[in-house]
PDB file of C-alpha atoms in Angstrom:
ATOM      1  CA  UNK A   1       0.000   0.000   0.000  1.00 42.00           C
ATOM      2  CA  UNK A   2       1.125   3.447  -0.620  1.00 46.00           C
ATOM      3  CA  UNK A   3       2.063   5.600   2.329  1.00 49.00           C
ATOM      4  CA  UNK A   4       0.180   8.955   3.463  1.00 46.00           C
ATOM      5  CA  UNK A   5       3.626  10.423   2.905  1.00 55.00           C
ATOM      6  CA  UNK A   6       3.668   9.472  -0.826  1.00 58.00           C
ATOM      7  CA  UNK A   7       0.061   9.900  -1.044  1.00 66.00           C
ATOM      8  CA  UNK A   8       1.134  13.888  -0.614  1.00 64.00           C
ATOM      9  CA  UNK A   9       3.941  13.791  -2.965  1.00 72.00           C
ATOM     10  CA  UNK A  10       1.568  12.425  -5.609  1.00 67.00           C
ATOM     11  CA  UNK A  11      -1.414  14.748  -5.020  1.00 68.00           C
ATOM     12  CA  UNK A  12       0.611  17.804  -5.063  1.00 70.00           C
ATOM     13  CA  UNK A  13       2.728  16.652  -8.222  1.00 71.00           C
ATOM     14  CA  UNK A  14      -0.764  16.153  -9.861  1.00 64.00           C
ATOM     15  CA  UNK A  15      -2.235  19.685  -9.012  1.00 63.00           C
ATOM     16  CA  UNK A  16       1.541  21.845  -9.408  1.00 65.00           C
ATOM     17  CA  UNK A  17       1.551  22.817  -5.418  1.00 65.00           C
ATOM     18  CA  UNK A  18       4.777  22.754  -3.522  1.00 72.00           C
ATOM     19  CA  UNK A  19       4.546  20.317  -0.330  1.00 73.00           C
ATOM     20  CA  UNK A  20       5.878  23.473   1.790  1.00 74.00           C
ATOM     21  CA  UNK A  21       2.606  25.272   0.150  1.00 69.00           C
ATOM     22  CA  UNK A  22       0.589  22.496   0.815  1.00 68.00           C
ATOM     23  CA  UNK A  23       1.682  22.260   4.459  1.00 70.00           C
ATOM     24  CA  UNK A  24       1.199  26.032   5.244  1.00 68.00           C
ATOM     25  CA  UNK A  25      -2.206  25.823   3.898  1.00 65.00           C
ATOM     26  CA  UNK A  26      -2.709  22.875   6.206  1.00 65.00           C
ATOM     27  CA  UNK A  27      -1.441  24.798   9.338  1.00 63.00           C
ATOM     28  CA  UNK A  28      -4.261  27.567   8.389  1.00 58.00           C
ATOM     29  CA  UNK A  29      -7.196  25.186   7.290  1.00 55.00           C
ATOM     30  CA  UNK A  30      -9.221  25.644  10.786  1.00 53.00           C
ATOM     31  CA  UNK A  31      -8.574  28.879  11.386  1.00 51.00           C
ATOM     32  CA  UNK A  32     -11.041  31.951  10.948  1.00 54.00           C
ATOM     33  CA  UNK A  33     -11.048  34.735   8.060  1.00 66.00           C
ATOM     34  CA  UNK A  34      -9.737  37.204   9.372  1.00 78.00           C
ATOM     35  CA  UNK A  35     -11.903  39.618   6.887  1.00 81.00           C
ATOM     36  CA  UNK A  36     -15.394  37.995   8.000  1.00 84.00           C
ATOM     37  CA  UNK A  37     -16.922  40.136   9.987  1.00 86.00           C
ATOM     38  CA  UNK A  38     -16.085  42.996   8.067  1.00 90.00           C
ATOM     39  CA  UNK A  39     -17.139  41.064   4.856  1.00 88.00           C
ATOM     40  CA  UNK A  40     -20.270  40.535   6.919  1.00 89.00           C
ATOM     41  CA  UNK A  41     -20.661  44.710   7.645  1.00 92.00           C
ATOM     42  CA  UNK A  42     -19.843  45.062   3.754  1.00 91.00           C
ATOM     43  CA  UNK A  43     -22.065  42.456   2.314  1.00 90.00           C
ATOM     44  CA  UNK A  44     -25.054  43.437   4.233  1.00 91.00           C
ATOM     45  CA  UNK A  45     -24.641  47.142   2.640  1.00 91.00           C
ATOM     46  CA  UNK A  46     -24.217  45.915  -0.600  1.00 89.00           C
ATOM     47  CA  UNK A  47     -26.956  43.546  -0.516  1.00 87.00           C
ATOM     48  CA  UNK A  48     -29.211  46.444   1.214  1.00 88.00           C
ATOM     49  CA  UNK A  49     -28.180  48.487  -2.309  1.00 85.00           C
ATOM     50  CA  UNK A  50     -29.542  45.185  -4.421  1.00 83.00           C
ATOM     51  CA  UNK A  51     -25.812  45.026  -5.468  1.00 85.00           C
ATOM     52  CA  UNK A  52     -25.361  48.121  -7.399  1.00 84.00           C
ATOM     53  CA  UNK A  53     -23.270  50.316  -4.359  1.00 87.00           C
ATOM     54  CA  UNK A  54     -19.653  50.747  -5.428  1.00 89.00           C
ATOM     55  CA  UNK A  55     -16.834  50.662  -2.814  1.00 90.00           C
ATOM     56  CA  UNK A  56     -17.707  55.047  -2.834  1.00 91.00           C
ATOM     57  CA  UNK A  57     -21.890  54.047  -1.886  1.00 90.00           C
ATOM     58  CA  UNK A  58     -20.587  51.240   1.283  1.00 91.00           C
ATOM     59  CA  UNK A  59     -17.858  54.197   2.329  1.00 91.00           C
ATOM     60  CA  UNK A  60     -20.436  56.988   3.136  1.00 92.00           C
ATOM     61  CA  UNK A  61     -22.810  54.361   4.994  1.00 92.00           C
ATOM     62  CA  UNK A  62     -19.683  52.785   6.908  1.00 91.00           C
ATOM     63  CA  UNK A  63     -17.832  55.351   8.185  1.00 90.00           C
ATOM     64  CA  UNK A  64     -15.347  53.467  10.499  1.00 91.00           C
ATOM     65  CA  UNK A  65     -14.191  51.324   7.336  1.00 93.00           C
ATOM     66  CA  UNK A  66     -11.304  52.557   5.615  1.00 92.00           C
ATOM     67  CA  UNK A  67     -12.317  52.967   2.141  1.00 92.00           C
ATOM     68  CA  UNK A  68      -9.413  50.923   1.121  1.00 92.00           C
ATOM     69  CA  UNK A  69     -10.084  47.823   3.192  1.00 92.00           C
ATOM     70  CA  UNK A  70     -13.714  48.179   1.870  1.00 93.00           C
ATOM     71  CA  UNK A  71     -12.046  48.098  -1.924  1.00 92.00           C
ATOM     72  CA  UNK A  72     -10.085  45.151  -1.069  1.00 91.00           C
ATOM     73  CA  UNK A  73     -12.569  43.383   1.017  1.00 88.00           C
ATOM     74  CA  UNK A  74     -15.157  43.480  -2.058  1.00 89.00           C
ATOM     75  CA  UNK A  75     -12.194  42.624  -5.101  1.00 87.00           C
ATOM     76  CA  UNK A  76     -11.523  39.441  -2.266  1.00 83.00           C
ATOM     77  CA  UNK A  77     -15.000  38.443  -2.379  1.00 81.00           C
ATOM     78  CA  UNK A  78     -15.988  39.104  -5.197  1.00 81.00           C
ATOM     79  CA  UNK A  79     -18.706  41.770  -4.456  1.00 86.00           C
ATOM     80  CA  UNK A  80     -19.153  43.540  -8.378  1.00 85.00           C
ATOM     81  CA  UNK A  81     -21.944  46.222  -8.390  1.00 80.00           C
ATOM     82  CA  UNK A  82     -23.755  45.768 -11.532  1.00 74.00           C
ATOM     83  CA  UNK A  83     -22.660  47.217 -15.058  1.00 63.00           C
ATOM     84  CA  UNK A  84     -24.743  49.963 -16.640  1.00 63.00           C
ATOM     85  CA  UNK A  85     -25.834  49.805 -20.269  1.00 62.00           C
ATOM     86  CA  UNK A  86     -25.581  51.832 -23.093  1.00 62.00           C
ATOM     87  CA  UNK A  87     -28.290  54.652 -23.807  1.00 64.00           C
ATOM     88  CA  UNK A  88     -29.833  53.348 -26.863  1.00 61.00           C
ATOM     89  CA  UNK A  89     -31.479  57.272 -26.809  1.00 59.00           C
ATOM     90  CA  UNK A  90     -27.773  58.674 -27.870  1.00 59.00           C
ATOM     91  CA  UNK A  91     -27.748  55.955 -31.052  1.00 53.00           C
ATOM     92  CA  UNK A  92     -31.119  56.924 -32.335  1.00 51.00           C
ATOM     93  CA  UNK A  93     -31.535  60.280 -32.856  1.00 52.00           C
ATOM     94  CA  UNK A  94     -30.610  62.277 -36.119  1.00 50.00           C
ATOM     95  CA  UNK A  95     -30.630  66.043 -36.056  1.00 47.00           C
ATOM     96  CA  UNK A  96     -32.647  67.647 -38.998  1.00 50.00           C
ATOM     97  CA  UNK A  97     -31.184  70.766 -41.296  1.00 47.00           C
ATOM     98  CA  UNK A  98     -33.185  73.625 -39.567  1.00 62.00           C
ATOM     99  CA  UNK A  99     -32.146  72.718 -36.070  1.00 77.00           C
ATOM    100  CA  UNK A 100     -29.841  74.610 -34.929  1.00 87.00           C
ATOM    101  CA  UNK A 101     -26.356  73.598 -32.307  1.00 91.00           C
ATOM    102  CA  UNK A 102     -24.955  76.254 -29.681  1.00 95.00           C
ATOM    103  CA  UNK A 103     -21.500  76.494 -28.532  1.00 95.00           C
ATOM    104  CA  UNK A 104     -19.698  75.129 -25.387  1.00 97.00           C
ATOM    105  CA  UNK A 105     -19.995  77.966 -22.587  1.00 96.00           C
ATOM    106  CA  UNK A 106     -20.220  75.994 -20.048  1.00 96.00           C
ATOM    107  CA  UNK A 107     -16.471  74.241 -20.894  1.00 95.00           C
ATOM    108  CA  UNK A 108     -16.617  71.552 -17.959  1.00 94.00           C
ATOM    109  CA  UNK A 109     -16.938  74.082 -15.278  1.00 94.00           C
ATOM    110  CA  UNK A 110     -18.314  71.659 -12.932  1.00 94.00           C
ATOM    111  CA  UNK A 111     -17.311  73.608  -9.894  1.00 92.00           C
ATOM    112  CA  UNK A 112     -19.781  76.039  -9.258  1.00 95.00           C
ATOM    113  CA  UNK A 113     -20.281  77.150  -5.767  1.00 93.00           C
ATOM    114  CA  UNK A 114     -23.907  79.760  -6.739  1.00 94.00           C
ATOM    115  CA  UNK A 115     -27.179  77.371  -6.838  1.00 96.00           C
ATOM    116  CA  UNK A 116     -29.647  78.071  -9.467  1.00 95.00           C
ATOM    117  CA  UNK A 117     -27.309  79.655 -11.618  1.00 96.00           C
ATOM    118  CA  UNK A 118     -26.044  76.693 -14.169  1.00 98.00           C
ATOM    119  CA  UNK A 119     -27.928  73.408 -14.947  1.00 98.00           C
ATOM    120  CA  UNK A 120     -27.369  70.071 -17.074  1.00 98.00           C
ATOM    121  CA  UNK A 121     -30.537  68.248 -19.306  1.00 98.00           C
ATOM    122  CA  UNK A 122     -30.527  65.110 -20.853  1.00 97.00           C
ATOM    123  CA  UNK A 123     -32.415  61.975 -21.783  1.00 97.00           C
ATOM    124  CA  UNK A 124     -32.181  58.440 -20.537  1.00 95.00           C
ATOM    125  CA  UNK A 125     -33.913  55.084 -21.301  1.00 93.00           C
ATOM    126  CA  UNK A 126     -35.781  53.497 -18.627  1.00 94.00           C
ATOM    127  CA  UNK A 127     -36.713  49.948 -19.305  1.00 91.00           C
ATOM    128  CA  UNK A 128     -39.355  47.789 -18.278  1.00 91.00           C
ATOM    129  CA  UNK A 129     -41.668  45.105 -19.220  1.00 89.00           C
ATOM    130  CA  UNK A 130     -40.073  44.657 -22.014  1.00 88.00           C
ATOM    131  CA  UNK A 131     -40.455  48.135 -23.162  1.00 90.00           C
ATOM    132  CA  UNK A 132     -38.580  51.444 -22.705  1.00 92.00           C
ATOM    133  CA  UNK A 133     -40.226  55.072 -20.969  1.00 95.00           C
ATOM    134  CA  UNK A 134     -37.394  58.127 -21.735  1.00 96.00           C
ATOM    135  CA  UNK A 135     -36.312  60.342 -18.530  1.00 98.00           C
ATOM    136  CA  UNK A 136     -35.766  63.912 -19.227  1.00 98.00           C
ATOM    137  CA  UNK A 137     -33.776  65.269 -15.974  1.00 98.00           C
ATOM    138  CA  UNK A 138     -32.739  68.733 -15.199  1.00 98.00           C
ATOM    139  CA  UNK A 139     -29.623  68.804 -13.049  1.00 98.00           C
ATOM    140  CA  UNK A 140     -28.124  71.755 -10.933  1.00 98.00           C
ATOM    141  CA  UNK A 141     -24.545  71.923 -11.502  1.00 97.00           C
ATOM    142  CA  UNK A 142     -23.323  73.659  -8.559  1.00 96.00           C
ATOM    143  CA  UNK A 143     -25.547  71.449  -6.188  1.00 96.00           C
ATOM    144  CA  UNK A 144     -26.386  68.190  -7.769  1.00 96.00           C
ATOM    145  CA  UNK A 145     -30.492  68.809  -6.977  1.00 97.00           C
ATOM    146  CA  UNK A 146     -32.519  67.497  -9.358  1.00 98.00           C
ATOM    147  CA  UNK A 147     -34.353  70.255 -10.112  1.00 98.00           C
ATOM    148  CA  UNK A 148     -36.781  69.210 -12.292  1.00 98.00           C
ATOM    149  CA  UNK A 149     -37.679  65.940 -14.499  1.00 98.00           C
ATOM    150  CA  UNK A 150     -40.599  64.178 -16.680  1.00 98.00           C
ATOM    151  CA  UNK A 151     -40.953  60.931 -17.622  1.00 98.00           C
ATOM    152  CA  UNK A 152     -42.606  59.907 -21.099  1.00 96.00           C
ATOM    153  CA  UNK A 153     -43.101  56.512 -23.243  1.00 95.00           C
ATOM    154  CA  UNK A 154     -42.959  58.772 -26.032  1.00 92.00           C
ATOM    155  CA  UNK A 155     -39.776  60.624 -27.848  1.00 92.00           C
ATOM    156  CA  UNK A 156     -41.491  63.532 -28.812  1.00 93.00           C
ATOM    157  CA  UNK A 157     -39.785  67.026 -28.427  1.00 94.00           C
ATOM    158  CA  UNK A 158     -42.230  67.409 -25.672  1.00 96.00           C
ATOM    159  CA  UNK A 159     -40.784  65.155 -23.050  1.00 97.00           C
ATOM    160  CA  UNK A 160     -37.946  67.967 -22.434  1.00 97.00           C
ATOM    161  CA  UNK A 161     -40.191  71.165 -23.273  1.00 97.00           C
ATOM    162  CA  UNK A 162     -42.389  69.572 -20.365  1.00 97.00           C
ATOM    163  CA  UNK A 163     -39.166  69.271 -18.088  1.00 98.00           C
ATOM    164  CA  UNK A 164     -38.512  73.250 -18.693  1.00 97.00           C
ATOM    165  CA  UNK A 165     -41.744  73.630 -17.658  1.00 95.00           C
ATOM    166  CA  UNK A 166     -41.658  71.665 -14.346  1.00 96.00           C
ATOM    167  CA  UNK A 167     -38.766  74.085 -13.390  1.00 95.00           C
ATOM    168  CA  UNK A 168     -40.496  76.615 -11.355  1.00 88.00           C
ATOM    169  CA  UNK A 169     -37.889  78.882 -10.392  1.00 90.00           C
ATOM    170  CA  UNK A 170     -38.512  82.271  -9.016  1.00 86.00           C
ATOM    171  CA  UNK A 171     -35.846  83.709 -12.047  1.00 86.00           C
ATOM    172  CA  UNK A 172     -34.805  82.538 -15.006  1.00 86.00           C
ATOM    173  CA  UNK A 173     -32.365  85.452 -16.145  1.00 84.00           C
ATOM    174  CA  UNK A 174     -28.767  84.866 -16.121  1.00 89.00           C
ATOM    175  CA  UNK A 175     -29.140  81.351 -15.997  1.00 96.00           C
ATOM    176  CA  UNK A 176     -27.168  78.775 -18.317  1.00 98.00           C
ATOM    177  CA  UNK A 177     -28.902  75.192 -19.296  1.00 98.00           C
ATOM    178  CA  UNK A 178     -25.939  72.746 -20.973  1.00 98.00           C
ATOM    179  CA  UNK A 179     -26.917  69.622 -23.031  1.00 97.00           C
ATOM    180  CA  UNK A 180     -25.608  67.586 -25.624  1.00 95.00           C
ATOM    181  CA  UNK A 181     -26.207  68.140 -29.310  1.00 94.00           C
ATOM    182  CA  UNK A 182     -29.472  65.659 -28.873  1.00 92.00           C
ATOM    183  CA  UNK A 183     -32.456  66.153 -31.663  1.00 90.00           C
ATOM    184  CA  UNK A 184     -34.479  67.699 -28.879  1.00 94.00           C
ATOM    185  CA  UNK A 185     -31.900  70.398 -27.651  1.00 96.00           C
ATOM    186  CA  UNK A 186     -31.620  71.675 -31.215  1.00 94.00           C
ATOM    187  CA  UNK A 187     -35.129  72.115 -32.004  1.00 93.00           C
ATOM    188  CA  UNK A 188     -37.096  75.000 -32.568  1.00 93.00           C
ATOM    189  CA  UNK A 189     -39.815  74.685 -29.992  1.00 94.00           C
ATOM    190  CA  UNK A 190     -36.799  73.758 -27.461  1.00 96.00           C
ATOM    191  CA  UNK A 191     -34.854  76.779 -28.409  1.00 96.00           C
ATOM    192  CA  UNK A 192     -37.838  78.882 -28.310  1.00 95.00           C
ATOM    193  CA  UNK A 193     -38.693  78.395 -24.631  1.00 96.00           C
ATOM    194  CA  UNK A 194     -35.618  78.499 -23.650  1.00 96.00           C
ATOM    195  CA  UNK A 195     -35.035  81.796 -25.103  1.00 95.00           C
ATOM    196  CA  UNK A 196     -38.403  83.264 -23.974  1.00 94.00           C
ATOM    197  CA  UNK A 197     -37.347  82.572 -20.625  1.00 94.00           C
ATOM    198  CA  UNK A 198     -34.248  84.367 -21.279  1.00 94.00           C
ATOM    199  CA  UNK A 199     -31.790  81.243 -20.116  1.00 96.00           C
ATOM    200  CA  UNK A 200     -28.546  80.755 -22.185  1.00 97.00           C
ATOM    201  CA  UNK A 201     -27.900  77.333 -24.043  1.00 97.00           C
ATOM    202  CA  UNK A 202     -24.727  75.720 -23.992  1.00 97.00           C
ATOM    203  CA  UNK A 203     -24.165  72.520 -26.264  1.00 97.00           C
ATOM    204  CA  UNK A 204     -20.960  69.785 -25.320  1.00 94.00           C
ATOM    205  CA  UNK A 205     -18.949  68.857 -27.900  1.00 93.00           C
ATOM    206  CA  UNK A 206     -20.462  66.646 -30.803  1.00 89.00           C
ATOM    207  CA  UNK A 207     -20.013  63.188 -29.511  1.00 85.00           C
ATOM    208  CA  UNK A 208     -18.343  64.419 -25.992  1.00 90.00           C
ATOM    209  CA  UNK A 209     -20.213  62.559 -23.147  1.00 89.00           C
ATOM    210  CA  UNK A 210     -17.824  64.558 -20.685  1.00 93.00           C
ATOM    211  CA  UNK A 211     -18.825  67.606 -21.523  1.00 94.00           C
ATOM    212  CA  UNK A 212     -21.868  66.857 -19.501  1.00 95.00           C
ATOM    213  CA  UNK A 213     -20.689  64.539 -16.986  1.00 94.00           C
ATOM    214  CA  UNK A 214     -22.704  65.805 -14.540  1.00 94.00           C
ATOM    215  CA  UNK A 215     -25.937  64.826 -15.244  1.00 95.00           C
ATOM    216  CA  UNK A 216     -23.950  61.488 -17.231  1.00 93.00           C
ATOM    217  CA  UNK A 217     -23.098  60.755 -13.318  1.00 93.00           C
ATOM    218  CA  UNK A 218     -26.268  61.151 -11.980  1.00 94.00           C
ATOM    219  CA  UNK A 219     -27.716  58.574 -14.687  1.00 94.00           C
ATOM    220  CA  UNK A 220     -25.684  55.888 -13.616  1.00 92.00           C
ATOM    221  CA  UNK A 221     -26.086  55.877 -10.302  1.00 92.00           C
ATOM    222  CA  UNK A 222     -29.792  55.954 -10.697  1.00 94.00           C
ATOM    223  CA  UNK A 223     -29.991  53.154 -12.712  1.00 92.00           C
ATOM    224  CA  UNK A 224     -27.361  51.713 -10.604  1.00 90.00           C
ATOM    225  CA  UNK A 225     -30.194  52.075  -7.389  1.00 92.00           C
ATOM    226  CA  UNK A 226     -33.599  52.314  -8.622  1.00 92.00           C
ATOM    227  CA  UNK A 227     -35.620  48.933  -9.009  1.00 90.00           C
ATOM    228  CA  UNK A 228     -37.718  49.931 -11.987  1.00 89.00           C
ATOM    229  CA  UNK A 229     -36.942  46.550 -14.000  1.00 86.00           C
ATOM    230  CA  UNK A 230     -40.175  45.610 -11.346  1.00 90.00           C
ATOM    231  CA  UNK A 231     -42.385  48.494 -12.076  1.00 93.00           C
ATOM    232  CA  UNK A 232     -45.799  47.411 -14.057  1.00 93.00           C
ATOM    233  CA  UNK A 233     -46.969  50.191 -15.426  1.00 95.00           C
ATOM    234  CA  UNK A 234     -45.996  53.754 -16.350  1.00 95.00           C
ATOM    235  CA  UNK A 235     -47.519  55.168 -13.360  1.00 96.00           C
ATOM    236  CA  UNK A 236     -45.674  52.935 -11.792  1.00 96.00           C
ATOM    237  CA  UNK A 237     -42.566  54.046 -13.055  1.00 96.00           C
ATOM    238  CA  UNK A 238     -43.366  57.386 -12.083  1.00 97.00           C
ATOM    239  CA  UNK A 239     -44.094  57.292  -8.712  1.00 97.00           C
ATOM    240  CA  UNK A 240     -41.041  54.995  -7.960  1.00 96.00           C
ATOM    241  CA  UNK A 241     -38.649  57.406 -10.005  1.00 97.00           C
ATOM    242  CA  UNK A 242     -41.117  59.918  -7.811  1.00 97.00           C
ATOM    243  CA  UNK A 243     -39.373  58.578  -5.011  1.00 97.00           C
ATOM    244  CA  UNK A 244     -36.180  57.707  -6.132  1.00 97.00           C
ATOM    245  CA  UNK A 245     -35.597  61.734  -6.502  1.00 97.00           C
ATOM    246  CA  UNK A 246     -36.796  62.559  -3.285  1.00 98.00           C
ATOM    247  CA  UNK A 247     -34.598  60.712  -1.650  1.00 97.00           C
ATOM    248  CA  UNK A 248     -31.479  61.409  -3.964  1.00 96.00           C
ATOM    249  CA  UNK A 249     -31.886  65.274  -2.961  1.00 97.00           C
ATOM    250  CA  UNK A 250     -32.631  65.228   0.295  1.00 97.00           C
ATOM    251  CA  UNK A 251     -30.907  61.647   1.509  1.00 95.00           C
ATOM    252  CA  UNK A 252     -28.222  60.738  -0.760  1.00 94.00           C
ATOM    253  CA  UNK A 253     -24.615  61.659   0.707  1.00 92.00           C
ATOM    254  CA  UNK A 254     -22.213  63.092  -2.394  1.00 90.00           C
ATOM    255  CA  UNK A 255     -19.013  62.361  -1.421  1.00 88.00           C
ATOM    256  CA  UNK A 256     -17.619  65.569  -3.709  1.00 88.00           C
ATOM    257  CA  UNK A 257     -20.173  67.863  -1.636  1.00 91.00           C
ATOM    258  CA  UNK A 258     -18.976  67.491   1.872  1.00 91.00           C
ATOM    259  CA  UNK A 259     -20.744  64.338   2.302  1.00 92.00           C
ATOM    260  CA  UNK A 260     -24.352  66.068   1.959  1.00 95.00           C
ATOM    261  CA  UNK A 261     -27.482  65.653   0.259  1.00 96.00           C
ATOM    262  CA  UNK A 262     -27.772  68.122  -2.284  1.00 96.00           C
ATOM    263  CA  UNK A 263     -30.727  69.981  -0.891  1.00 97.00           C
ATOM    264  CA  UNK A 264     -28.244  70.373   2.262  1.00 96.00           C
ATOM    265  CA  UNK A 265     -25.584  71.398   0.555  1.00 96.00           C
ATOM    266  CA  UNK A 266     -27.506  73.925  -1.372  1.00 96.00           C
ATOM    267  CA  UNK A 267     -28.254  75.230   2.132  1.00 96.00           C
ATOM    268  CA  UNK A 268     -25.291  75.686   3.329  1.00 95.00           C
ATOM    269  CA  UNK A 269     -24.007  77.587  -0.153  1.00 94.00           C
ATOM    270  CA  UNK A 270     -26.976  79.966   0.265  1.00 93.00           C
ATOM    271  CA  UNK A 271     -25.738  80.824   3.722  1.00 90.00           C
ATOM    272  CA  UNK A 272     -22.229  81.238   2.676  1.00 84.00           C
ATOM    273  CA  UNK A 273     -23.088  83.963   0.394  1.00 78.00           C
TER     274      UNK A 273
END
């Protein structure tokens, strides 16, 4: 019979492990990982975020964690948030002749310290049921609120004149709204409102998503948190997406904003001025 001893030597010659490796790992076998409570603080936030919080998302609602033991901690067990897709809304659209495209004047000046002075549109796809509803969101720059947004199963220009609309604000003079080059940002009826409310237009670059990475941001992580793959209906969708902005201006810590929500952090830039 073969001996225990050359029972090893086999086994490890089969599988390319060094006896001292083998050993070593031996010597360990019973003992606790060391990372598993932490794991267990980690994976119960990421689970609570239906596995779409980055290592950023766990940081702000784990304070004691280093941010770089929470990095490591989710690469060692494997703890991927989910990856975004594409905006088929950016493939589909083709500007016509009489619409017209204004220059960059807002040239990735993201850091804007004056609320309700400089704001970010654009358009997302929403799916669900098989279907998609498009999400026209107005962004302010200098405080990340969501200041106003519509949601539409339909294309039409509408779905951002609508958005305009929802606004409200107490002034519109002085103000800058930057977009992308999109069919609806170039179109008359667009233009028109815009200009009757005396707000200047600012266009990114033709095919520059970073020219509005502001509102590119928000996008992702609101697909990256909001269940709407379950909504039924369009009303549905509404009053989840409803929600899903309530709580991303008043609740949702921005780590760029001195960890506050953007309606407090619009607060405390009003009182600095």
């Amino acid at each position: 019979m073969r001996s225990l001893n050359n029972d090893v030597n086999f086994l490890c010659e089969l599988t390319r492990v060094s006896r001292s490796g083998y050993y070593k790992w031996l010597r360990h076998a019973d003992e606790l990982d060391k990372d598993h409570k932490d794991y267990l603080k980690v994976k119960k936030i990421f689970d609570d975020g239906k596995g779409k919080y980055g290592w950023r998302s766990i940081k702000m609602r784990l304070k004691s964690m280093n941010h770089k033991k929470i990095q490591r901690i989710m690469k060692k067990y494997d703890l991927v948030a989910r990856v975004r897709r594409k905006n088929p809304y950016k493939q589909m659209i083709k500007k016509s002749l009489e619409h017209r495209i204004f220059p960059n004047k807002l040239l990735r000046e993201f850091d804007q310290n004056v609320p309700f002075k400089v704001f970010c549109t654009d358009i997302t796809y929403v799916p669900f049921q098989n279907r998609f509803a498009y999400l026209s969101v107005i962004k302010d720059i200098a405080t990340g609120e969501v200041v106003a947004w519509n949601v539409s199963l339909s294309l039409e220009v509408a779905l951002v004149t609508k958005t305009v609309e929802n606004m409200q604000l107490e002034s519109y003079e002085s103000i800058m709204i930057h977009s992308d080059q999109g069919f609806h940002y170039t179109n008359p009826t667009y233009i028109k409102i815009v200009k009757e409310l005396k707000m200047t237009q600012s266009m990114s670059g033709k095919g520059k998503c970073i020219d509005n990475a502001p509102i590119e941001s928000f996008f992702g992580h609101m697909k990256d948190e909001l269940d709407y793959a379950s909504c039924k209906s369009l009303s549905e969708l509404q009053l989840a997406i409803e929600e899903y902005m309530r709580y991303y201006n008043n609740e949702r810590k921005q780590w760029t904003r001195n960890k506050m929500s953007p309606v407090e952090y619009r607060k405390y830039l009003l009182k600095k001025q």
